[in-house]
XYZ file of C-alpha atoms in Angstrom:
681
model
C 140.982 155.360 -83.180
C 143.831 157.869 -83.092
C 146.783 157.188 -80.827
C 148.617 160.467 -80.510
C 152.049 160.789 -79.082
C 151.762 163.467 -76.327
C 155.502 163.963 -76.930
C 156.775 167.534 -76.741
C 159.921 169.286 -77.852
C 161.296 168.804 -74.341
C 160.750 165.030 -74.462
C 162.439 164.719 -77.834
C 165.316 166.874 -76.662
C 165.660 164.706 -73.551
C 165.984 161.430 -75.445
C 168.508 162.971 -77.837
C 170.526 164.346 -74.924
C 170.627 161.030 -73.094
C 171.091 158.611 -75.990
C 171.990 160.600 -79.096
C 175.695 160.234 -78.430
C 175.380 156.444 -78.281
C 174.556 156.246 -81.973
C 176.796 158.991 -83.323
C 179.492 156.461 -84.163
C 180.260 152.754 -83.849
C 182.869 153.382 -81.166
C 180.294 155.216 -78.996
C 177.705 152.439 -79.024
C 176.515 151.520 -75.493
C 177.327 147.804 -75.804
C 180.257 146.252 -73.935
C 181.868 142.806 -73.837
C 185.079 141.002 -73.022
C 186.850 139.142 -75.833
C 189.961 137.052 -75.199
C 190.469 138.888 -71.902
C 190.121 142.414 -73.326
C 187.219 144.645 -72.274
C 185.665 146.378 -75.295
C 183.078 149.156 -75.515
C 181.239 149.815 -78.756
C 182.777 148.551 -81.995
C 186.454 149.575 -82.126
C 187.827 151.340 -85.182
C 190.217 148.430 -85.761
C 187.132 146.277 -86.465
C 186.468 148.561 -89.478
C 182.831 149.229 -88.596
C 180.231 150.364 -91.105
C 176.970 152.223 -90.567
C 173.808 152.143 -92.689
C 170.583 154.049 -92.110
C 167.131 153.541 -93.582
C 163.522 154.506 -92.920
C 161.301 151.590 -91.910
C 158.132 153.676 -92.233
C 156.963 157.219 -91.557
C 157.647 156.912 -87.821
C 160.683 154.620 -87.506
C 164.304 154.872 -88.634
C 166.861 152.087 -88.333
C 170.612 152.415 -87.979
C 172.766 149.290 -88.312
C 176.416 149.156 -87.269
C 178.569 146.183 -88.277
C 182.169 145.249 -87.663
C 184.516 142.260 -87.467
C 187.614 141.538 -85.430
C 190.587 141.623 -87.812
C 191.919 138.184 -86.812
C 189.621 136.336 -84.388
C 186.571 135.817 -86.618
C 184.125 137.511 -84.223
C 181.515 139.710 -85.891
C 179.206 142.270 -84.284
C 175.989 143.729 -85.623
C 174.097 146.376 -83.628
C 170.555 147.196 -84.742
C 169.191 150.534 -83.494
C 165.591 151.688 -83.833
C 164.770 155.387 -83.530
C 161.147 156.458 -83.257
C 160.200 159.754 -84.844
C 156.772 159.984 -83.160
C 157.833 159.128 -79.598
C 160.967 159.858 -77.545
C 162.058 156.227 -77.731
C 165.177 154.427 -78.941
C 165.878 150.681 -78.951
C 168.816 148.492 -79.807
C 170.200 144.969 -79.620
C 173.496 143.381 -80.666
C 174.337 140.155 -82.479
C 177.664 138.339 -82.130
C 178.729 135.763 -84.686
C 181.631 133.527 -85.649
C 182.688 133.911 -89.275
C 185.765 131.725 -88.818
C 186.212 127.994 -89.223
C 187.280 127.411 -85.631
C 185.785 128.246 -82.217
C 186.371 131.797 -81.050
C 188.269 132.826 -77.958
C 186.138 133.336 -74.847
C 183.443 135.985 -75.237
C 182.081 137.010 -71.838
C 180.270 139.594 -69.730
C 178.225 140.824 -72.675
C 176.166 143.897 -71.869
C 173.537 145.226 -74.215
C 173.808 148.434 -72.219
C 176.848 149.732 -70.389
C 176.473 153.475 -70.362
C 175.837 156.613 -68.411
C 172.921 159.025 -68.210
C 173.470 162.522 -66.845
C 171.271 163.996 -64.138
C 171.045 164.958 -60.481
C 169.385 163.269 -57.468
C 168.749 159.947 -59.258
C 166.031 157.634 -57.982
C 164.934 154.308 -59.401
C 161.352 153.124 -59.719
C 161.219 149.339 -59.855
C 158.746 146.489 -59.326
C 159.216 143.054 -57.773
C 157.400 141.069 -60.478
C 154.976 138.169 -60.043
C 155.720 135.146 -57.856
C 152.377 133.835 -56.545
C 152.259 136.225 -53.622
C 150.102 139.074 -52.386
C 153.370 141.024 -52.233
C 153.915 140.835 -55.992
C 153.650 143.698 -58.480
C 154.650 146.182 -55.778
C 156.249 149.389 -57.113
C 159.145 150.817 -55.148
C 161.222 153.973 -55.373
C 164.838 153.795 -54.225
C 167.621 156.375 -54.262
C 170.395 155.051 -56.495
C 173.604 154.723 -54.464
C 177.176 154.865 -55.676
C 179.558 152.003 -55.021
C 177.821 148.694 -55.573
C 174.570 150.407 -56.577
C 171.383 148.385 -57.102
C 171.208 145.036 -58.883
C 168.176 143.116 -60.152
C 167.687 139.670 -61.675
C 164.741 137.258 -61.792
C 164.490 133.815 -60.216
C 165.048 130.642 -62.194
C 165.140 131.896 -65.778
C 161.688 133.458 -66.234
C 162.108 137.220 -66.609
C 159.339 138.506 -64.310
C 159.690 135.940 -61.532
C 160.557 138.024 -58.478
C 161.860 140.917 -60.560
C 160.454 143.102 -63.321
C 162.523 144.138 -66.364
C 160.969 147.611 -66.476
C 162.485 150.629 -64.707
C 162.206 154.394 -64.420
C 165.241 156.507 -63.601
C 164.062 159.802 -62.139
C 166.274 162.851 -61.980
C 165.530 166.275 -60.500
C 163.956 167.187 -63.845
C 162.633 164.459 -66.120
C 163.978 160.996 -66.518
C 164.220 157.749 -68.434
C 162.029 154.695 -68.760
C 164.088 151.594 -69.476
C 163.090 148.026 -70.361
C 165.231 144.915 -70.738
C 163.677 142.751 -73.445
C 164.892 139.250 -72.587
C 162.539 136.275 -72.050
C 164.991 134.506 -69.743
C 167.641 135.283 -67.101
C 168.590 138.960 -67.397
C 170.424 141.173 -64.930
C 170.561 144.946 -64.562
C 172.548 147.194 -62.234
C 172.291 150.911 -61.511
C 175.084 152.917 -59.907
C 175.206 156.627 -59.128
C 178.174 158.544 -60.541
C 179.353 162.135 -60.336
C 177.537 162.828 -63.621
C 174.349 160.825 -63.025
C 173.770 157.079 -63.329
C 175.649 154.213 -64.947
C 173.515 151.294 -66.102
C 174.640 147.808 -67.068
C 172.136 145.289 -68.436
C 172.262 142.045 -70.352
C 171.939 138.296 -70.151
C 173.050 137.458 -66.622
C 175.758 134.934 -67.523
C 177.815 134.815 -70.709
C 181.213 133.081 -70.820
C 181.485 131.168 -74.042
C 183.191 130.292 -77.274
C 181.144 130.704 -80.410
C 181.230 127.691 -82.706
C 181.732 128.203 -86.463
C 178.619 129.777 -87.976
C 176.979 130.300 -84.564
C 175.241 133.549 -83.610
C 174.042 134.840 -80.259
C 172.182 138.026 -79.374
C 171.757 140.419 -76.485
C 168.515 141.545 -74.895
C 166.772 144.364 -76.695
C 167.089 147.595 -74.751
C 164.276 150.151 -74.875
C 164.717 153.686 -73.535
C 162.068 156.403 -73.392
C 162.976 159.938 -72.351
C 160.469 162.243 -70.705
C 160.034 165.542 -69.002
C 157.307 166.473 -66.560
C 155.421 164.610 -63.851
C 154.605 160.973 -63.152
C 151.410 161.148 -65.177
C 153.263 162.086 -68.353
C 155.812 159.360 -67.683
C 153.170 156.657 -67.500
C 151.074 157.856 -70.398
C 153.901 158.490 -72.849
C 154.863 154.856 -72.270
C 151.276 153.632 -72.596
C 150.746 155.527 -75.838
C 154.006 154.292 -77.353
C 153.123 150.750 -76.310
C 149.613 150.948 -77.782
C 150.818 152.536 -81.007
C 153.802 150.267 -81.659
C 153.651 147.069 -79.586
C 150.079 145.939 -78.972
C 149.223 143.021 -81.293
C 147.248 143.956 -84.391
C 145.529 140.801 -85.657
C 144.492 141.306 -89.273
C 146.085 144.754 -89.089
C 143.611 146.069 -86.519
C 144.476 147.118 -82.951
C 143.396 144.540 -80.400
C 140.000 145.471 -78.983
C 138.479 144.865 -75.527
C 137.061 141.354 -75.399
C 134.709 139.286 -73.231
C 135.900 135.735 -72.530
C 133.769 132.813 -71.334
C 134.336 129.143 -70.656
C 132.894 126.069 -68.992
C 135.397 123.291 -68.260
C 132.911 120.864 -66.679
C 133.886 119.167 -63.402
C 137.377 117.847 -64.088
C 140.789 119.188 -63.156
C 141.212 122.253 -65.368
C 139.796 121.177 -68.763
C 140.425 117.443 -68.448
C 136.645 116.828 -68.488
C 136.011 119.030 -71.531
C 134.573 117.190 -74.533
C 133.286 118.149 -77.936
C 129.736 117.452 -76.776
C 129.822 119.477 -73.567
C 131.720 122.402 -75.092
C 129.111 122.761 -77.833
C 126.353 122.532 -75.230
C 127.892 125.193 -72.984
C 128.462 127.589 -75.880
C 124.765 127.368 -76.690
C 123.821 127.812 -73.030
C 125.754 131.076 -72.799
C 123.930 132.292 -75.877
C 120.593 131.241 -74.389
C 121.464 133.245 -71.261
C 121.905 136.303 -73.473
C 125.676 136.504 -73.032
C 127.629 137.052 -76.247
C 131.269 136.217 -75.636
C 134.090 137.264 -77.944
C 136.512 134.525 -76.850
C 135.824 130.907 -75.880
C 138.585 129.771 -73.538
C 139.835 126.155 -73.399
C 142.753 125.850 -71.010
C 145.006 122.986 -69.952
C 143.871 119.379 -70.355
C 142.332 119.091 -73.866
C 145.154 116.793 -75.072
C 145.890 113.190 -74.020
C 147.206 113.529 -70.459
C 146.695 110.154 -68.821
C 148.781 108.903 -65.910
C 149.535 105.242 -65.171
C 146.117 104.854 -63.515
C 144.369 106.234 -66.625
C 143.489 109.406 -64.749
C 143.682 112.649 -66.705
C 146.148 115.140 -65.199
C 146.706 118.378 -67.099
C 150.455 118.776 -66.273
C 151.253 115.652 -68.312
C 152.345 117.671 -71.340
C 154.233 116.633 -74.441
C 151.582 115.085 -76.694
C 150.005 117.941 -78.612
C 146.807 116.815 -80.271
C 143.151 116.834 -79.219
C 142.368 113.851 -77.010
C 140.635 111.462 -79.442
C 138.478 110.020 -76.665
C 136.898 113.400 -75.924
C 137.394 115.229 -79.212
C 137.060 112.517 -81.869
C 136.707 115.184 -84.564
C 139.359 117.447 -83.134
C 138.485 120.938 -81.963
C 137.169 122.068 -85.315
C 133.468 121.433 -84.549
C 133.831 123.747 -81.538
C 135.609 126.410 -83.613
C 133.011 126.187 -86.393
C 130.175 126.627 -83.900
C 131.922 129.654 -82.399
C 132.588 131.170 -85.819
C 128.849 131.432 -86.466
C 128.720 134.061 -83.707
C 132.070 135.683 -84.515
C 133.700 134.167 -81.418
C 137.398 133.231 -81.363
C 138.681 129.944 -79.933
C 141.544 130.247 -77.434
C 143.584 127.105 -76.760
C 146.251 126.568 -74.071
C 149.661 125.068 -74.884
C 152.819 124.442 -72.902
C 155.250 123.106 -75.509
C 158.463 123.726 -73.569
C 157.514 121.291 -70.778
C 157.798 117.596 -71.710
C 156.775 114.905 -69.270
C 157.902 111.245 -69.270
C 156.045 108.919 -71.622
C 154.560 111.628 -73.835
C 155.062 111.836 -77.593
C 158.012 114.227 -77.529
C 159.723 112.339 -74.717
C 159.468 109.023 -76.572
C 160.067 110.159 -80.142
C 162.632 112.933 -79.671
C 164.639 112.543 -76.462
C 167.563 114.224 -78.264
C 165.609 117.493 -78.202
C 165.243 117.558 -74.424
C 167.317 119.205 -71.719
C 167.037 117.599 -68.293
C 167.926 118.706 -64.777
C 168.640 116.370 -61.868
C 165.640 115.919 -59.585
C 163.180 117.557 -61.979
C 160.739 115.373 -63.900
C 160.050 118.233 -66.310
C 162.254 118.114 -69.388
C 162.774 121.318 -71.360
C 162.098 121.193 -75.084
C 165.239 122.779 -76.479
C 164.024 125.395 -78.940
C 167.640 126.275 -79.630
C 167.842 123.202 -81.878
C 166.643 124.266 -85.358
C 165.176 120.845 -86.175
C 163.192 120.897 -82.937
C 161.880 124.396 -83.554
C 160.978 123.561 -87.145
C 159.088 120.433 -86.078
C 157.188 122.318 -83.392
C 156.338 125.125 -85.806
C 154.953 122.741 -88.409
C 153.086 120.679 -85.845
C 151.426 123.598 -84.061
C 150.639 125.464 -87.287
C 148.797 122.343 -88.459
C 146.898 122.215 -85.160
C 145.957 125.889 -85.511
C 144.833 125.438 -89.098
C 143.008 122.132 -88.670
C 141.252 123.111 -85.443
C 140.291 126.708 -86.124
C 142.365 128.165 -83.279
C 142.241 131.968 -83.218
C 144.238 132.680 -80.037
C 147.335 130.697 -79.108
C 147.939 130.689 -75.336
C 151.407 129.546 -74.213
C 152.210 128.721 -70.597
C 155.539 127.896 -68.928
C 155.170 126.266 -65.507
C 158.685 125.493 -64.348
C 162.032 127.235 -63.958
C 164.297 126.529 -66.954
C 167.565 127.982 -65.698
C 169.082 124.752 -64.356
C 168.090 122.907 -67.523
C 170.181 125.375 -69.488
C 173.136 125.736 -67.146
C 173.464 122.115 -66.042
C 173.972 121.114 -69.669
C 176.795 123.533 -70.498
C 180.565 123.213 -70.248
C 182.692 125.917 -68.633
C 183.483 127.489 -71.992
C 179.863 127.493 -73.206
C 178.052 129.218 -70.338
C 174.960 131.049 -71.529
C 174.713 129.386 -74.935
C 171.751 127.102 -74.209
C 169.712 129.991 -72.816
C 170.612 132.308 -75.674
C 169.816 129.843 -78.436
C 166.585 128.855 -76.693
C 165.472 132.484 -76.533
C 166.206 132.915 -80.224
C 164.230 129.772 -81.033
C 161.305 130.777 -78.837
C 160.992 134.172 -80.512
C 161.383 132.753 -84.018
C 158.749 130.133 -83.236
C 156.247 132.809 -82.201
C 157.146 134.964 -85.197
C 156.458 131.997 -87.464
C 153.093 131.261 -85.813
C 151.989 134.865 -86.363
C 153.328 135.087 -89.917
C 151.846 131.781 -91.059
C 148.433 132.133 -89.425
C 146.846 135.452 -90.438
C 144.717 136.909 -87.665
C 146.261 134.734 -84.941
C 147.358 136.443 -81.754
C 149.195 135.121 -78.712
C 148.547 135.116 -74.966
C 151.703 134.866 -72.849
C 151.536 132.989 -69.562
C 154.174 131.514 -67.261
C 152.705 130.378 -63.943
C 150.847 133.660 -64.141
C 152.877 136.671 -65.240
C 156.451 135.434 -65.018
C 157.493 135.841 -68.686
C 156.184 139.260 -69.695
C 159.379 141.035 -70.735
C 159.079 143.526 -73.575
C 160.470 141.189 -76.244
C 157.688 138.734 -75.397
C 155.119 141.547 -75.241
C 155.979 142.593 -78.812
C 154.319 139.379 -79.901
C 151.613 138.832 -77.295
C 149.502 140.086 -74.418
C 149.569 138.752 -70.818
C 145.918 137.869 -70.318
C 146.583 135.767 -67.221
C 148.984 138.114 -65.464
C 149.094 136.194 -62.153
C 148.036 132.935 -60.535
C 147.426 134.716 -57.233
C 144.362 136.315 -55.701
C 141.744 136.189 -58.476
C 138.988 137.011 -55.990
C 141.019 139.030 -53.475
C 139.941 142.505 -54.546
C 142.387 144.786 -52.683
C 145.286 142.662 -53.922
C 144.205 142.297 -57.520
C 143.326 145.974 -57.916
C 146.802 146.769 -56.618
C 148.204 144.411 -59.247
C 146.122 146.287 -61.827
C 147.671 149.569 -60.675
C 151.063 148.284 -61.854
C 149.770 146.583 -64.996
C 147.930 149.658 -66.289
C 151.150 151.644 -65.961
C 153.338 149.152 -67.837
C 151.398 146.571 -69.886
C 148.040 148.071 -70.877
C 146.217 144.945 -72.101
C 145.386 142.089 -69.698
C 142.470 139.974 -68.478
C 140.513 140.414 -65.265
C 138.075 137.964 -63.676
C 134.726 138.400 -61.910
C 135.301 136.504 -58.661
C 134.541 137.552 -55.075
C 136.224 135.453 -52.399
C 135.005 137.651 -49.555
C 131.497 136.184 -49.994
C 132.003 132.427 -49.963
C 135.652 132.005 -49.045
C 139.081 132.065 -50.730
C 140.147 129.957 -53.681
C 136.539 129.298 -54.684
C 135.367 129.351 -58.278
C 131.689 128.566 -57.644
C 130.979 131.786 -55.767
C 128.144 134.202 -56.194
C 128.926 137.248 -58.292
C 127.412 140.592 -57.336
C 127.836 144.169 -58.572
C 130.942 144.683 -56.483
C 132.595 141.612 -58.007
C 131.846 142.893 -61.492
C 133.236 146.345 -60.702
C 136.441 144.717 -59.483
C 136.500 142.483 -62.573
C 136.697 145.244 -65.172
C 139.776 145.218 -67.390
C 140.715 145.427 -71.081
C 139.523 141.806 -71.248
C 136.783 140.628 -68.899
C 136.630 136.935 -68.027
C 133.107 136.059 -66.920
C 133.482 133.417 -64.211
C 129.929 132.143 -64.587
C 129.145 128.442 -64.373
C 126.571 128.502 -67.130
C 125.181 125.148 -65.960
C 123.750 126.796 -62.844
C 120.406 128.550 -62.646
C 121.077 130.461 -59.419
C 123.303 133.135 -60.938
C 121.764 136.541 -61.597
C 122.119 136.502 -65.379
C 120.182 139.749 -65.740
C 122.811 141.436 -63.572
C 125.528 139.772 -65.638
C 124.092 141.187 -68.853
C 123.736 144.644 -67.313
C 127.295 144.740 -65.979
C 128.775 143.328 -69.164
C 127.060 146.102 -71.106
C 128.574 148.608 -68.685
C 131.986 146.988 -69.119
C 131.701 147.190 -72.916
C 131.121 150.918 -72.609
C 134.011 151.364 -70.182
C 136.541 148.992 -71.765
C 137.720 151.271 -74.616
C 138.729 153.839 -72.002
C 140.406 151.187 -69.845
C 142.401 150.053 -72.867
C 143.158 153.191 -74.818
C 142.669 156.038 -72.343
C 145.434 157.793 -70.458
C 145.744 156.239 -66.999
C 145.608 158.421 -63.896
C 145.610 156.611 -60.520
C 143.948 159.040 -58.124
C 144.654 156.969 -55.011
C 148.101 155.614 -54.122
C 149.134 151.988 -54.513
C 147.858 149.897 -51.597
C 146.474 146.434 -50.771
C 144.259 147.322 -47.841
C 140.601 146.315 -47.529
C 140.198 149.512 -45.466
C 140.805 151.792 -48.432
C 139.384 153.052 -51.712
C 140.715 152.656 -55.247
C 139.967 155.562 -57.561
C 141.318 155.996 -61.056
C 140.627 157.988 -64.171
C 140.980 156.963 -67.800
C 141.031 160.035 -70.017
C 141.036 160.615 -73.767
C 142.100 164.266 -74.005
C 141.740 164.370 -77.790
C 137.983 163.834 -77.459
C 137.552 165.517 -74.072
C 135.951 162.351 -72.703
C 136.803 159.636 -70.246
C 135.662 157.708 -67.225
C 136.138 157.705 -63.489
C 136.208 154.381 -61.617
C 135.819 154.320 -57.833
C 135.701 151.260 -55.555
C 135.165 151.290 -51.787
C 136.514 148.178 -50.126
C 134.525 146.505 -47.320
C 136.463 147.915 -44.358
C 136.896 151.464 -45.679
C 135.552 153.934 -43.111
C 135.224 156.996 -45.332
C 131.863 157.164 -47.084
C 132.813 160.041 -49.368
C 135.819 160.949 -51.495
C 136.549 164.292 -53.131
C 138.375 163.660 -56.394
C 140.630 166.006 -58.331
C 140.431 164.905 -61.942
C 143.340 165.219 -64.365
C 143.283 167.041 -67.692
C 140.312 169.272 -66.910
C 139.880 172.325 -69.132
C 138.623 175.279 -67.069
C 136.902 176.732 -70.160
C 134.902 173.568 -70.905
C 131.617 172.280 -69.521
C 131.454 168.581 -68.604
C 128.537 166.215 -68.671
C 128.897 163.338 -66.183
C 126.742 160.205 -66.386
C 126.604 157.484 -63.750
C 126.994 154.226 -65.639
C 124.346 152.176 -63.801
C 121.686 154.648 -62.704
C 121.914 157.083 -65.608
C 122.157 160.043 -63.220
C 123.502 163.108 -65.062
C 125.514 166.019 -63.666
C 126.685 169.075 -65.579
C 129.713 170.844 -64.132
C 132.021 173.533 -65.408
C 135.705 172.808 -65.719
C 136.412 175.761 -63.450
C 134.146 174.321 -60.732
C 135.796 170.892 -61.050
C 139.228 172.414 -60.646
C 138.100 174.456 -57.639
C 135.770 172.052 -55.848
C 136.662 168.609 -57.175
C 134.160 165.834 -57.862
C 132.424 164.073 -54.966
C 131.818 160.325 -54.915
C 129.863 158.599 -52.128
C 129.578 154.817 -51.843
C 128.376 152.235 -49.369
C 131.037 149.745 -48.228
C 131.872 147.006 -50.716
C 130.617 148.920 -53.716
C 131.802 150.518 -56.932
C 130.757 153.139 -59.445
C 131.706 154.341 -62.898
C 131.090 157.891 -64.053
C 131.507 158.666 -67.735
C 132.231 162.250 -68.699
C 132.523 164.322 -71.854
C 133.275 167.968 -72.529
C 130.198 169.510 -74.094
C 132.094 172.582 -75.360
C 134.997 172.269 -77.751
C 138.434 172.660 -76.299
C 141.672 173.769 -77.894
C 144.785 171.702 -77.589
C 148.167 173.124 -78.407
C 151.133 170.789 -78.161
C 154.659 171.794 -79.072
C 156.042 169.330 -81.556
C 159.492 168.936 -82.973
C 159.222 169.153 -86.780
C 161.751 166.307 -86.983
C 159.287 164.116 -85.082
C 155.812 164.603 -86.593
C 152.757 163.218 -84.818
C 151.566 159.860 -86.171
C 148.501 159.575 -88.332
C 145.273 157.890 -87.385
C 145.496 154.231 -86.465
C 142.858 151.893 -87.920
C 139.889 151.312 -85.639
């Protein structure tokens, strides 16, 4: 599979124009902070900064700036990453104490405090995930002067009620900007006479650094682009797929089918070795070959005072010996025979009273008044080391292939309530460092392992987390509410290309049901880079022949959903009276797919679609995925007349297409930024 850049000379010129000056010298760096009452931008000359540059690989250069205050012991290190195949730059800063005494107050640290030139600035932003039908809603707002616009999440999880991904649009071109911080960030945008000033960083920093202590800023990512919205989205998607998507065993993550059967308990509290082995075999007997076997919350000892199993009782991380006397390894070994990976849910940061971590290591816990959840303080090296060793042993001994980490409470008060006035922001910062190092260690020490990020749905999916994971469970809301979840998908496809979708239909048997019938419409609405088949394999009244047919269709469509350019052909909406139509195109091969869904209350029977990326000189072969109907249309006719789709209410269709005549593609490229080579399949 080849992931090409799509970047042009104009894109590369744009990113150099907007950010090139930031990295020309240490004094021009876009960081800012206050030290001992003095506001500082960049690294001042009096700090005697140095600069080193090296090539990481054929597509990435790194520039590192370092400096030290001449008397106060504060050191600064700014790491800048410049991509040669995409119009992207990234940076983060580290602050340390090289002295033997605490530093003066270091405060108001911004990873970005800088301006971007342009006219008529508008901001595209999203309101994140917060268990609401209103979540994941994109908005476009003119950026005002004065106080401008300010964004921050709720409670310390970075996507809870806000989304650390933005697009600044000028009259021509613009910037995509991401704040990589898995905790409480803040960002503000203010119009100026020249364009826009942006400030972004950890929301609160007012602290003394202790001797030998180091803190860091969020990682800032900026992509420059020219052209229309489609290029904006797909430059980002292609950069993300080429450089961020996990690559277990060195291979890009592929579309996957996930299955499970928890039995009748709360979550997986009734799962046992015996029933899991039985259900795996039953799926195989039904002719359904899953790629991932999913075991979620409740596989560990989680007994309350009445000896009832309740999955939120977390803090003892081992297979429940009553239900898994041999651990999870027998399940993993059975799955391995069919090449299926075992996914296991964890929530290590939440510790409940009476569990192993609460009893054995209370010194590692941060508590907040009125909250029975204690926070495992990953900022303590001994705590992080213990957790790393413990979980790595669980992964190794139990054959775990996918590590799923959840985070079901707000941590902000746990951090802030345990800080003095001159240490504000330290607990959060050290915890973030520990969390990222913990994940890095899991990946490094367990070849082939990959990570699923979850936090009450999609509330911790900042870009620093996404460098190490994918957000399979991107929300806790509306699994079977099709207009809502397809609207959520609209946002996800544009920002985080790999996620899981489920095959539920609440408009048949009622909301919040997981034992519903699944028909063609439910499958069409359940397509995504990962499909989660919500089949209760114990039942005989499901249409398993339909399941096999639609899963085969999904397997054909999924590579386009994952790796194709994304073109939403209907606007964002959450109305059952509308259609959703979108195209996933691979211009290098001249092929792609068209997905159309008519919701139950939509009045229009027919839609005329104007496809993107059509070559007027090519001829296209269209094939309807379920019926096999074939149409042959010229590119010129498609551009003139469009493509007609007719559907009954509550129905969907997929049309695959391919150019049957070769097409020529000429893309201007900057010789300083060569296109990347082929990525491994």
